[in-house]
Coordinates of C-alpha atoms and ligand atoms in Angstrom, one line a residue:
M1 CA 0.0 0.0 0.0
C2 CA 1.7 3.2 -1.2
G3 CA 5.2 2.8 -2.5
I4 CA 8.2 5.1 -1.9
V5 CA 11.5 5.3 -3.6
G6 CA 14.2 8.0 -3.0
V7 CA 17.6 8.4 -4.6
V8 CA 20.6 10.5 -3.5
G9 CA 23.7 10.8 -5.7
K10 CA 22.8 9.3 -9.0
P11 CA 20.5 10.4 -11.9
A12 CA 17.3 9.7 -9.9
R13 CA 14.4 9.9 -12.3
D14 CA 14.6 6.5 -14.0
I15 CA 15.6 4.7 -10.9
I16 CA 12.6 6.2 -9.1
L17 CA 10.2 5.5 -12.0
N18 CA 11.4 1.9 -12.4
G19 CA 11.4 1.4 -8.6
L20 CA 7.8 2.7 -8.4
T21 CA 6.8 0.4 -11.3
N22 CA 8.3 -2.5 -9.4
L23 CA 6.2 -1.5 -6.5
E24 CA 3.0 -1.2 -8.5
Y25 CA 1.9 -4.6 -7.1
R26 CA 1.4 -2.9 -3.7
G27 CA -1.7 -1.0 -5.2
Y28 CA -2.0 2.7 -5.9
D29 CA -4.2 5.2 -7.6
S30 CA -1.9 8.2 -8.2
A31 CA 1.8 8.8 -8.4
G32 CA 4.3 11.7 -8.1
I33 CA 8.0 12.6 -8.2
Y34 CA 10.2 15.4 -6.9
L35 CA 13.6 15.9 -8.5
N36 CA 16.4 18.3 -7.6
D37 CA 19.4 18.7 -10.0
L38 CA 21.6 20.2 -7.2
N39 CA 22.1 23.1 -9.5
G40 CA 19.2 25.2 -8.3
N41 CA 16.5 23.5 -10.3
E42 CA 13.7 21.4 -8.8
Y43 CA 10.8 19.7 -10.5
L44 CA 7.5 18.4 -9.0
T45 CA 5.2 16.2 -11.2
K46 CA 2.2 14.3 -10.2
A47 CA -0.5 12.3 -12.0
V48 CA -3.7 10.4 -11.2
G49 CA -3.8 6.7 -12.3
R50 CA -0.9 4.7 -13.5
I51 CA 2.8 5.5 -13.5
S52 CA 2.6 5.7 -17.3
N53 CA 0.5 8.8 -16.9
L54 CA 3.3 10.3 -14.7
K55 CA 5.9 9.4 -17.3
E56 CA 3.9 11.1 -20.0
K57 CA 3.8 14.3 -18.0
L58 CA 7.5 14.5 -17.3
T59 CA 9.6 16.5 -19.8
P60 CA 13.1 15.3 -20.8
D61 CA 14.8 18.2 -18.9
E62 CA 13.2 17.2 -15.6
Q63 CA 16.1 15.3 -14.1
G64 CA 17.8 15.3 -10.7
L65 CA 20.6 13.8 -8.7
V66 CA 18.3 13.7 -5.7
G67 CA 14.7 12.7 -5.9
I68 CA 11.8 11.2 -4.1
G69 CA 8.8 9.4 -5.6
H70 CA 5.6 7.9 -4.4
T71 CA 2.6 5.8 -5.5
R72 CA -0.4 6.7 -3.4
W73 CA -3.3 4.4 -2.3
A74 CA -5.9 6.9 -1.2
T75 CA -6.8 7.0 2.5
H76 CA -7.4 10.7 3.4
G77 CA -8.8 12.5 0.3
K78 CA -9.7 11.3 -3.2
P79 CA -7.1 10.2 -5.7
T80 CA -6.4 13.6 -7.3
V81 CA -3.3 15.4 -8.5
D82 CA -3.4 17.7 -5.4
N83 CA -3.7 14.8 -3.0
A84 CA -0.9 12.9 -4.7
H85 CA 2.6 13.0 -3.1
P86 CA 5.1 14.5 -2.8
H87 CA 3.5 17.2 -0.7
F88 CA 5.1 20.6 0.0
D89 CA 4.8 23.3 2.6
E90 CA 3.5 26.8 1.8
T91 CA 7.0 28.2 1.3
K92 CA 7.9 25.4 -1.0
R93 CA 11.0 24.6 0.9
F94 CA 10.2 21.0 2.0
Y95 CA 9.0 18.1 -0.1
L96 CA 7.6 15.0 1.6
V97 CA 6.4 11.5 0.6
H98 CA 4.7 9.3 3.1
N99 CA 3.4 5.7 3.4
G100 CA 1.1 5.2 6.4
V101 CA -1.6 7.1 8.2
I102 CA -1.2 10.1 10.6
E103 CA -3.7 9.5 13.3
N104 CA -3.6 12.9 14.9
Y105 CA -3.4 15.0 11.8
A106 CA -6.7 16.9 12.5
E107 CA -5.4 17.8 16.0
L108 CA -2.0 18.9 14.7
K109 CA -3.7 21.1 12.1
E110 CA -6.0 22.7 14.6
K111 CA -3.3 23.2 17.3
Y112 CA -0.3 24.3 15.2
L113 CA -1.3 25.2 11.7
Q114 CA -4.1 27.8 12.0
G115 CA -3.9 30.2 9.1
V116 CA -1.7 28.0 7.0
K117 CA -2.8 27.6 3.4
F118 CA -3.3 23.9 2.5
H119 CA -3.4 22.6 -1.1
S120 CA -4.7 19.0 -0.4
N121 CA -7.0 17.0 1.9
T122 CA -4.2 14.7 3.0
D123 CA -2.9 13.8 6.5
T124 CA 0.6 14.0 4.9
E125 CA 0.5 17.7 4.0
V126 CA -0.2 18.5 7.7
V127 CA 3.2 17.0 8.5
V128 CA 5.2 18.8 5.9
Q129 CA 3.5 22.1 6.9
L130 CA 4.3 21.3 10.5
I131 CA 8.0 20.7 9.7
S132 CA 8.2 24.0 7.8
K133 CA 6.4 25.9 10.6
I134 CA 8.8 24.5 13.2
A135 CA 11.9 25.3 11.1
R136 CA 10.8 28.9 10.6
E137 CA 9.6 29.6 14.2
K138 CA 12.5 27.9 15.9
N139 CA 15.0 28.8 13.2
L140 CA 16.1 25.2 12.9
D141 CA 17.8 23.3 10.0
G142 CA 15.6 20.9 8.1
F143 CA 16.7 17.7 9.9
S144 CA 16.2 19.2 13.4
A145 CA 12.8 20.6 12.4
F146 CA 11.8 17.1 11.1
K147 CA 12.8 15.5 14.3
E148 CA 10.9 18.1 16.4
A149 CA 7.8 17.5 14.2
L150 CA 8.1 13.7 14.6
K151 CA 7.8 14.1 18.3
L152 CA 4.3 15.5 17.8
V153 CA 3.2 13.0 15.1
K154 CA 1.2 9.9 16.0
G155 CA 0.6 7.1 13.5
S156 CA 2.3 4.9 11.0
Y157 CA 4.8 6.3 8.5
A158 CA 7.7 5.8 6.2
F159 CA 8.7 9.4 5.4
L160 CA 11.2 10.8 2.8
L161 CA 11.9 14.5 3.2
V162 CA 13.9 16.9 1.0
D163 CA 14.8 20.4 2.3
D164 CA 15.6 22.4 -0.8
T165 CA 18.1 24.5 1.2
E166 CA 20.2 21.4 1.6
P167 CA 19.1 19.2 -1.3
E168 CA 22.0 16.8 -1.2
H169 CA 20.3 15.1 1.8
V170 CA 17.2 12.9 2.0
F171 CA 15.9 12.7 5.6
I172 CA 13.9 9.6 6.5
A173 CA 11.8 8.3 9.4
K174 CA 10.1 5.0 9.9
N175 CA 7.3 3.8 12.2
K176 CA 5.2 0.8 11.4
S177 CA 5.4 1.2 7.6
P178 CA 8.1 -0.7 5.7
M179 CA 11.3 1.0 4.5
M180 CA 14.7 -0.2 3.6
L181 CA 17.9 1.6 2.8
G182 CA 19.9 0.4 -0.2
L183 CA 23.6 1.2 -0.3
G184 CA 25.4 1.9 -3.6
D185 CA 28.8 3.1 -4.7
G186 CA 28.5 6.9 -4.5
F187 CA 24.8 6.8 -4.2
N188 CA 22.1 5.6 -1.8
I189 CA 18.5 4.6 -2.2
I190 CA 15.6 4.4 0.1
A191 CA 12.5 2.2 -0.8
S192 CA 9.5 0.5 0.6
D193 CA 10.7 -2.9 -0.6
A194 CA 14.1 -4.1 -1.7
I195 CA 12.6 -5.8 -4.7
S196 CA 11.9 -2.4 -6.3
V197 CA 15.6 -1.5 -6.5
L198 CA 17.4 -4.8 -6.9
D199 CA 18.8 -3.7 -10.2
Q200 CA 20.7 -1.0 -8.4
T201 CA 22.0 -2.7 -5.3
K202 CA 21.8 -5.9 -3.2
T203 CA 23.2 -4.3 0.0
F204 CA 20.4 -3.2 2.3
V205 CA 20.0 -1.8 5.8
D206 CA 16.8 -2.8 7.5
L207 CA 15.3 0.2 9.2
Q208 CA 13.4 -0.2 12.5
D209 CA 10.5 1.6 14.0
G210 CA 11.6 4.8 15.6
D211 CA 14.6 5.2 13.2
V212 CA 15.2 8.7 11.8
G213 CA 18.0 9.1 9.3
D214 CA 20.1 11.5 7.2
I215 CA 21.1 10.0 3.9
T216 CA 23.6 11.5 1.5
K217 CA 25.3 10.0 -1.5
D218 CA 28.1 8.4 0.5
S219 CA 26.9 8.3 4.1
Y220 CA 23.9 7.4 6.2
T221 CA 23.3 8.2 9.9
I222 CA 20.5 6.6 11.8
E223 CA 19.3 8.0 15.1
T224 CA 16.3 8.2 17.3
V225 CA 14.1 11.2 17.3
D226 CA 16.0 12.5 20.4
G227 CA 19.3 12.4 18.4
K228 CA 20.7 9.2 20.0
K229 CA 22.8 7.4 17.3
V230 CA 21.7 3.8 16.5
E231 CA 23.8 1.3 14.5
R232 CA 22.1 -0.5 11.7
K233 CA 24.3 -2.9 9.9
P234 CA 24.0 -3.6 6.1
H235 CA 23.4 -7.1 4.8
V236 CA 23.4 -8.5 1.3
L237 CA 20.1 -9.7 0.1
D238 CA 20.2 -13.0 -1.8
I239 CA 17.3 -12.6 -4.2
D240 CA 17.5 -13.2 -7.9
P241 CA 16.1 -10.0 -9.6
N242 CA 14.6 -12.2 -12.3
A243 CA 12.4 -13.9 -9.8
A244 CA 10.4 -10.7 -9.7
S245 CA 10.1 -10.4 -13.5
K246 CA 7.2 -11.5 -15.6
G247 CA 9.2 -13.3 -18.2
T248 CA 7.0 -14.3 -21.1
Y249 CA 3.8 -14.2 -19.1
E250 CA 1.1 -11.6 -19.7
F251 CA 0.3 -11.4 -16.0
Y252 CA 2.2 -12.3 -12.9
M253 CA -0.9 -14.1 -11.5
L254 CA -0.6 -16.9 -14.1
K255 CA 3.2 -17.1 -13.6
E256 CA 2.7 -17.5 -9.9
I257 CA 0.0 -20.1 -10.3
D258 CA 2.4 -22.0 -12.6
E259 CA 5.2 -21.7 -10.1
Q260 CA 3.4 -23.7 -7.4
P261 CA 4.9 -27.1 -8.2
S262 CA 8.4 -25.7 -7.9
V263 CA 7.5 -23.9 -4.6
M264 CA 6.3 -27.3 -3.2
R265 CA 9.7 -28.8 -4.2
K266 CA 11.6 -25.8 -2.7
I267 CA 9.7 -26.3 0.6
S268 CA 10.5 -29.9 0.6
Q269 CA 14.2 -29.2 0.0
T270 CA 14.2 -26.5 2.7
Y271 CA 12.4 -28.4 5.4
F272 CA 13.7 -32.0 4.9
D273 CA 17.2 -33.2 5.5
E274 CA 19.2 -35.7 3.5
N275 CA 17.7 -38.6 5.5
D276 CA 14.2 -37.3 4.6
D277 CA 13.7 -36.2 8.2
V278 CA 11.6 -33.1 8.7
K279 CA 13.8 -30.2 9.7
V280 CA 12.4 -27.3 11.7
D281 CA 14.3 -25.1 14.2
P282 CA 14.1 -27.2 17.5
K283 CA 13.5 -24.0 19.5
I284 CA 10.2 -23.5 17.6
I285 CA 9.2 -27.1 18.2
D286 CA 10.2 -26.9 21.8
S287 CA 8.2 -23.7 22.4
I288 CA 5.0 -24.9 20.7
S289 CA 5.2 -28.3 22.4
K290 CA 4.6 -26.6 25.7
A291 CA 1.4 -25.0 24.3
D292 CA -2.1 -26.2 25.3
R293 CA -3.6 -24.3 22.5
I294 CA -2.4 -22.7 19.2
Y295 CA -3.9 -19.5 18.0
I296 CA -3.5 -18.7 14.3
Y297 CA -4.0 -15.1 13.2
A298 CA -4.1 -13.7 9.7
A299 CA -6.1 -11.7 7.1
G300 CA -7.7 -12.5 3.8
T301 CA -6.1 -15.4 1.9
S302 CA -3.7 -16.0 4.7
Y303 CA -6.6 -16.5 7.1
H304 CA -8.0 -19.1 4.7
A305 CA -4.7 -20.9 4.7
G306 CA -4.9 -20.8 8.5
L307 CA -8.2 -22.6 8.4
V308 CA -6.5 -25.4 6.5
G309 CA -3.6 -25.3 8.9
K310 CA -5.9 -25.8 11.8
T311 CA -7.2 -29.1 10.5
M312 CA -3.6 -30.4 10.0
L313 CA -2.3 -29.2 13.3
E314 CA -5.2 -30.7 15.2
H315 CA -5.0 -34.0 13.4
Y316 CA -1.3 -34.5 13.5
T317 CA -0.4 -32.9 16.9
G318 CA -3.6 -33.2 19.0
I319 CA -3.2 -29.5 20.1
P320 CA -6.5 -27.6 19.8
T321 CA -6.0 -24.8 17.3
E322 CA -8.1 -21.7 16.8
V323 CA -8.0 -19.5 13.7
G324 CA -9.0 -15.8 13.8
L325 CA -9.1 -12.7 11.8
A326 CA -6.4 -10.4 12.9
S327 CA -8.5 -7.3 12.3
E328 CA -11.0 -8.6 14.8
A329 CA -8.6 -9.7 17.5
G330 CA -6.5 -6.6 17.7
Y331 CA -9.0 -4.8 19.9
H332 CA -11.1 -7.8 21.1
F333 CA -8.3 -10.1 22.2
P334 CA -9.5 -13.7 22.5
M335 CA -9.8 -15.5 25.8
M336 CA -6.5 -17.3 26.4
S337 CA -5.8 -20.8 27.5
K338 CA -3.1 -21.3 30.1
N339 CA -0.2 -21.8 27.7
P340 CA -1.1 -20.3 24.4
F341 CA 1.2 -20.1 21.3
F342 CA 0.5 -17.7 18.5
I343 CA 1.2 -18.3 14.8
F344 CA 1.0 -15.3 12.4
L345 CA 0.5 -16.2 8.7
T346 CA 1.4 -13.4 6.4
Q347 CA 2.7 -13.4 2.9
S348 CA 4.1 -9.8 3.2
G349 CA 5.0 -9.8 6.9
E350 CA 3.7 -6.2 7.0
T351 CA 0.0 -6.5 7.4
A352 CA -1.0 -3.8 10.0
D353 CA -4.0 -5.8 11.3
S354 CA -1.8 -8.8 12.2
R355 CA 0.8 -6.6 13.6
V356 CA -1.6 -5.1 16.2
V357 CA -2.3 -8.6 17.5
L358 CA 1.4 -9.4 17.6
K359 CA 2.0 -6.3 19.7
E360 CA -0.5 -7.4 22.2
V361 CA 0.9 -11.0 22.2
N362 CA 4.4 -9.5 22.9
K363 CA 3.0 -7.3 25.6
R364 CA 1.6 -10.5 27.3
N365 CA 4.8 -12.4 26.8
I366 CA 3.1 -15.1 24.7
P367 CA 5.5 -17.0 22.4
S368 CA 4.9 -16.5 18.7
L369 CA 5.9 -17.6 15.2
T370 CA 5.5 -15.7 12.0
I371 CA 5.2 -17.8 8.8
T372 CA 6.0 -15.3 6.0
N373 CA 7.4 -15.0 2.5
V374 CA 9.5 -12.0 3.4
E375 CA 12.7 -12.4 5.4
G376 CA 13.3 -9.5 7.7
S377 CA 9.7 -8.2 7.4
T378 CA 8.2 -6.5 10.4
L379 CA 6.1 -9.4 11.6
S380 CA 9.1 -11.7 11.2
R381 CA 11.3 -9.4 13.3
E382 CA 8.8 -8.8 16.0
A383 CA 7.8 -12.5 16.6
D384 CA 10.0 -14.9 18.5
Y385 CA 10.4 -17.2 15.6
T386 CA 10.1 -17.2 11.8
M387 CA 9.5 -19.9 9.2
L388 CA 9.9 -18.8 5.6
L389 CA 7.5 -19.7 2.8
E390 CA 10.3 -20.0 0.2
A391 CA 7.7 -19.0 -2.5
G392 CA 9.9 -16.4 -4.2
P393 CA 8.5 -12.9 -4.7
E394 CA 4.7 -12.7 -5.2
I395 CA 3.9 -9.7 -7.3
A396 CA 0.2 -10.2 -8.4
V397 CA -2.1 -8.6 -5.8
A398 CA -4.1 -11.8 -5.6
S399 CA -2.2 -14.3 -3.6
T400 CA -1.7 -17.8 -5.1
K401 CA 1.6 -19.4 -4.5
A402 CA 2.0 -17.8 -1.1
Y403 CA -1.4 -19.4 -0.1
T404 CA -0.3 -22.9 -1.1
A405 CA 3.2 -22.3 0.5
Q406 CA 1.5 -21.3 3.7
I407 CA -0.4 -24.6 3.7
A408 CA 2.7 -26.6 2.9
V409 CA 4.8 -24.9 5.6
Q410 CA 2.0 -25.5 8.2
A411 CA 2.1 -29.1 7.2
V412 CA 5.8 -29.2 7.9
L413 CA 5.2 -27.7 11.2
A414 CA 2.4 -30.1 12.0
K415 CA 4.6 -33.0 11.1
A416 CA 7.6 -31.8 13.1
L417 CA 5.5 -30.9 16.1
G418 CA 3.5 -34.1 16.0
E419 CA 6.6 -36.2 15.9
A420 CA 8.1 -34.3 18.8
L421 CA 4.9 -35.0 20.7
N422 CA 5.1 -38.7 19.8
K423 CA 1.9 -38.8 17.8
A424 CA 1.5 -41.9 15.7
E425 CA -0.4 -40.0 13.0
A426 CA 2.6 -37.7 12.5
K427 CA 5.3 -40.4 12.7
D428 CA 3.5 -42.4 10.1
W429 CA 2.9 -39.5 7.8
N430 CA 5.2 -39.4 4.7
L431 CA 4.9 -35.7 4.2
K432 CA 7.9 -35.5 1.9
H433 CA 6.1 -38.0 -0.4
D434 CA 2.8 -36.0 -0.1
L435 CA 4.6 -32.8 -1.1
A436 CA 5.9 -34.5 -4.2
I437 CA 2.4 -35.8 -5.0
A438 CA 1.1 -32.2 -4.5
A439 CA 3.8 -30.8 -6.9
E440 CA 3.0 -33.5 -9.5
G441 CA -0.8 -32.9 -9.1
M442 CA -0.4 -29.2 -9.4
Q443 CA 1.7 -29.7 -12.5
Q444 CA -1.1 -31.8 -14.1
L445 CA -3.6 -29.1 -13.2
V446 CA -1.7 -26.2 -14.6
D447 CA -0.9 -28.2 -17.7
S448 CA -4.6 -28.6 -18.4
K449 CA -5.4 -24.9 -17.7
E450 CA -7.3 -24.5 -21.1
S451 CA -10.2 -26.5 -19.7
L452 CA -10.6 -24.0 -16.9
K453 CA -10.5 -21.1 -19.4
E454 CA -13.5 -22.8 -21.2
I455 CA -15.4 -23.1 -17.9
A456 CA -14.7 -19.5 -17.0
D457 CA -15.8 -18.3 -20.4
K458 CA -18.9 -20.5 -20.5
Y459 CA -20.2 -20.0 -16.9
L460 CA -18.5 -17.1 -15.2
I461 CA -17.7 -14.1 -17.3
K462 CA -21.3 -13.1 -18.0
S463 CA -22.5 -13.7 -14.4
R464 CA -22.9 -11.0 -11.8
N465 CA -22.6 -13.5 -8.9
A466 CA -21.4 -17.0 -8.1
F467 CA -21.0 -19.4 -5.3
Y468 CA -18.3 -21.8 -4.1
I469 CA -19.5 -24.7 -1.8
G470 CA -17.7 -27.4 0.1
R471 CA -17.5 -29.1 3.4
G472 CA -14.6 -29.8 5.8
I473 CA -11.3 -28.6 4.2
D474 CA -13.3 -27.9 1.0
Y475 CA -15.2 -25.2 2.9
A476 CA -11.9 -23.5 3.7
V477 CA -11.0 -23.7 0.0
A478 CA -14.5 -22.5 -1.0
L479 CA -13.8 -19.3 1.0
E480 CA -10.5 -18.9 -0.8
G481 CA -11.9 -19.7 -4.2
A482 CA -14.6 -17.1 -3.7
L483 CA -12.2 -14.5 -2.6
K484 CA -9.9 -15.1 -5.6
L485 CA -12.8 -15.0 -8.1
K486 CA -14.4 -11.8 -6.7
E487 CA -11.2 -9.9 -6.1
V488 CA -9.8 -10.2 -9.7
S489 CA -13.0 -10.6 -11.8
Y490 CA -15.4 -8.4 -9.7
I491 CA -18.0 -11.2 -9.9
Q492 CA -19.6 -11.1 -6.5
T493 CA -18.8 -14.6 -5.1
E494 CA -19.6 -16.2 -1.8
G495 CA -17.9 -19.2 -0.3
F496 CA -20.3 -21.4 1.6
A497 CA -20.3 -24.5 3.8
A498 CA -22.3 -26.7 1.3
A499 CA -25.0 -27.6 3.8
E500 CA -25.5 -24.0 5.0
L501 CA -26.9 -22.8 1.7
K502 CA -30.3 -24.3 2.4
H503 CA -30.4 -22.3 5.7
G504 CA -31.1 -19.1 3.8
T505 CA -28.8 -18.3 1.0
I506 CA -30.3 -20.8 -1.4
S507 CA -32.9 -18.1 -2.1
L508 CA -30.3 -16.4 -4.2
I509 CA -29.9 -19.4 -6.6
E510 CA -31.7 -18.8 -9.8
K511 CA -31.4 -19.9 -13.4
D512 CA -27.7 -20.1 -14.5
T513 CA -26.2 -19.0 -11.2
P514 CA -22.8 -20.5 -11.2
V515 CA -22.1 -22.8 -8.3
I516 CA -18.7 -24.3 -8.0
A517 CA -18.7 -27.4 -5.8
L518 CA -15.6 -28.9 -4.2
I519 CA -15.7 -32.6 -3.2
N520 CA -12.7 -34.1 -1.4
D521 CA -14.0 -34.8 2.1
P522 CA -14.4 -38.5 2.6
A523 CA -16.9 -37.9 5.5
T524 CA -19.2 -35.7 3.5
A525 CA -18.7 -36.2 -0.2
D526 CA -22.1 -37.9 -0.7
L527 CA -23.8 -35.2 1.3
T528 CA -22.3 -32.5 -0.8
R529 CA -23.6 -34.3 -3.9
G530 CA -27.0 -33.9 -2.3
N531 CA -26.4 -30.2 -1.8
I532 CA -25.5 -30.0 -5.5
Q533 CA -28.8 -31.5 -6.5
E534 CA -30.6 -28.9 -4.4
V535 CA -29.0 -26.0 -6.4
V536 CA -29.3 -27.9 -9.7
S537 CA -33.1 -28.2 -9.1
R538 CA -33.2 -24.4 -8.8
G539 CA -31.5 -23.8 -12.1
A540 CA -27.8 -23.4 -11.1
N541 CA -25.0 -24.1 -13.5
V542 CA -22.9 -26.4 -11.3
V543 CA -19.1 -26.9 -11.9
T544 CA -17.7 -29.8 -9.9
I545 CA -14.1 -30.1 -8.8
A546 CA -13.8 -33.6 -7.2
G547 CA -10.9 -35.7 -5.8
K548 CA -10.2 -38.8 -7.8
D549 CA -11.8 -41.1 -5.1
F550 CA -15.0 -39.2 -5.1
A551 CA -15.3 -38.3 -8.8
R552 CA -18.4 -39.2 -10.8
E553 CA -19.1 -39.1 -14.5
G554 CA -19.6 -35.6 -15.7
D555 CA -17.4 -33.9 -13.1
N556 CA -15.7 -30.9 -14.6
V557 CA -12.3 -31.3 -12.9
V558 CA -11.0 -34.5 -11.4
L559 CA -8.1 -33.9 -9.0
P560 CA -5.2 -36.3 -8.7
E561 CA -5.3 -38.5 -5.5
I562 CA -3.8 -36.9 -2.4
N563 CA -3.9 -37.2 1.4
Y564 CA -7.1 -35.4 2.5
Y565 CA -5.2 -33.0 4.8
M566 CA -3.2 -31.8 1.8
S567 CA -6.1 -31.7 -0.6
A568 CA -6.4 -27.9 -0.5
L569 CA -3.1 -27.7 -2.3
L570 CA -4.7 -29.2 -5.4
T571 CA -8.4 -28.1 -5.0
V572 CA -7.4 -24.5 -5.0
V573 CA -5.5 -24.6 -8.3
P574 CA -8.5 -24.9 -10.6
A575 CA -10.1 -22.2 -8.4
Q576 CA -7.1 -19.9 -9.0
L577 CA -7.2 -20.6 -12.7
L578 CA -11.0 -19.9 -13.0
A579 CA -10.4 -16.5 -11.3
Y580 CA -7.5 -15.7 -13.6
Y581 CA -9.4 -16.5 -16.8
A582 CA -12.6 -14.8 -15.6
S583 CA -10.6 -11.6 -15.0
K584 CA -8.4 -11.8 -18.1
D585 CA -11.3 -12.7 -20.4
K586 CA -13.3 -9.8 -19.0
G587 CA -10.4 -7.6 -20.1
L588 CA -9.5 -6.6 -16.6
D589 CA -6.0 -5.8 -15.1
V590 CA -5.6 -9.2 -13.5
D591 CA -2.5 -8.3 -11.4
K592 CA -3.8 -5.0 -10.1
P593 CA -7.5 -5.3 -9.3
R594 CA -9.2 -2.0 -8.5
N595 CA -9.0 -0.6 -4.9
L596 CA -6.7 -3.4 -3.7
A597 CA -3.2 -3.3 -2.3
K598 CA -0.7 -6.1 -2.0
S599 CA 0.7 -5.1 1.3
V600 CA -2.0 -3.7 3.6
T601 CA -0.2 -1.5 6.0
V602 CA -3.1 0.4 7.4
E603 CA -5.6 -1.0 10.0
Ligands
F6R701 C1 -5.9 -11.8 -1.5 C2 -4.8 -11.5 -0.6 C3 -5.1 -10.8 0.7 C4 -3.9 -11.0 1.7 C5 -4.2 -10.2 2.9 C6 -3.2 -10.5 4.0 O1 -5.5 -12.5 -2.6 O2 -3.7 -11.6 -1.0 O3 -6.3 -11.2 1.2 O4 -3.9 -12.4 2.0 O5 -4.2 -8.9 2.6 O6 -1.9 -10.2 3.5 P1 -0.6 -10.9 4.1 O7 -0.7 -12.4 3.8 O8 0.5 -10.2 3.4 O9 -0.6 -10.7 5.6

């Protein structure tokens, strides 16, 4: 959500524009750039919509050796040019970009900025006006005024500030919103996400909440708002920049769906040793073994992966497991068992809703594990332990390979924990084999993707609404299938426990309503067939996705055989492909659905 890129000491324009383009996946609705050529010329350009609109507005002479750029996902004020960042103060001395939300902006405006002329409706402009006011009134240099202002500001932020009286510096501050510093030879870069600038450097400094910094082309100093120096050591990030490129694919979403078999193999390599024994940090296993209850917290797709994880954890470890929506728990904390253990599932590791729960967990000294795709992300740093998804960068806003990776890594955890607890189910479980079966099955499914395109074209693209139904683990996948379809195709879709439809929602079924039925649960497969008949009699167009053991003639997709607890890994693939083709064949921007952001850093 919002992307920021700043450059000091190198022609900045293209680095910023490329960096912002690489951050497009985070979601945005306007973009802007400030450039200073260190020769007395400065340029501010902003545009609504895509970065291509911003590029069109920039003239060739608008260049700079220092620059800050931003993609904005509107929170305060509509997506307009005036509300786009960078924002400036009334004297046009300071330029600021911001990712986050200033909670006390109205109060700051009222208390300190009476009579100041504002040009936007944003919370960010309040901060840049405040910095300017403090600098003028207290006769302070830009960095000192910035720090004074930060003492008054409450909320989440990653700020980049340029003071045009000393334009060879970019001043930065971070609280709750992600920001990294990239170090180069004779230049430095600041960005929301390392992926955006990997073509420039692989050496990064992870900034922490409360960090304030002064960045020049060949130096960086990090301190607290009170001026106490802090040491932040650089590290080299081992990511292949090509992993984040689309290659020959038209959209990242399809590339990422297709990558799932190799993600399964990578997880298998990472979490099994040469004797085929499961390999998880013993400290994690030791800590969870003491728990009498596991609490999984997450949002959106990750929450759906948690619902699948719960069934595996309970079956293979015997530890009761609850799954909750992070956004609900942050301010209504669940009642705790005596020895709780918290697991946070988060692709990005930055989701603000999950972070609120983790803060409370830390306050209560409850042990925690973050399962994430992003090493060094905020939730990873703030939890006691981390397990990585090993899925490679996921760029499409709609999560696909991170979802299946979350299920696979929870399976690894369930196996290791169950073995440590001496559970026969876990000891007898050949998970490595099951992961190989999953990879093979996924490959078969992605290889026959054309059949899903036909189904999407025939049943979905003309529909306004649709349903996914299933029982047991299939219900969890129904929720995910529905989310995937609605978020990228804008077809309103609900995921339902198959038997629940008749308790009210069946009234929405009419002629040609698409109902996608998932059938893998040995305990309820026949009952789900009954529920299918109920909607068929009311005119629904039913698409059946059934496990090999439960398949009947006429089923649309027959899934390769797999352990029931792992079945979500296969069932979800046709659901992902249906969503992809419904979106693409409606002519939509599959990777960047409207109003959505990849990394949701506001509550
Ligand atoms: C949907 C999707 C979102 C995320 C959610 C949580 O396709 O990706 O629902 O799952 O915003 O994000 P993370 O997993 O980064 O915490």
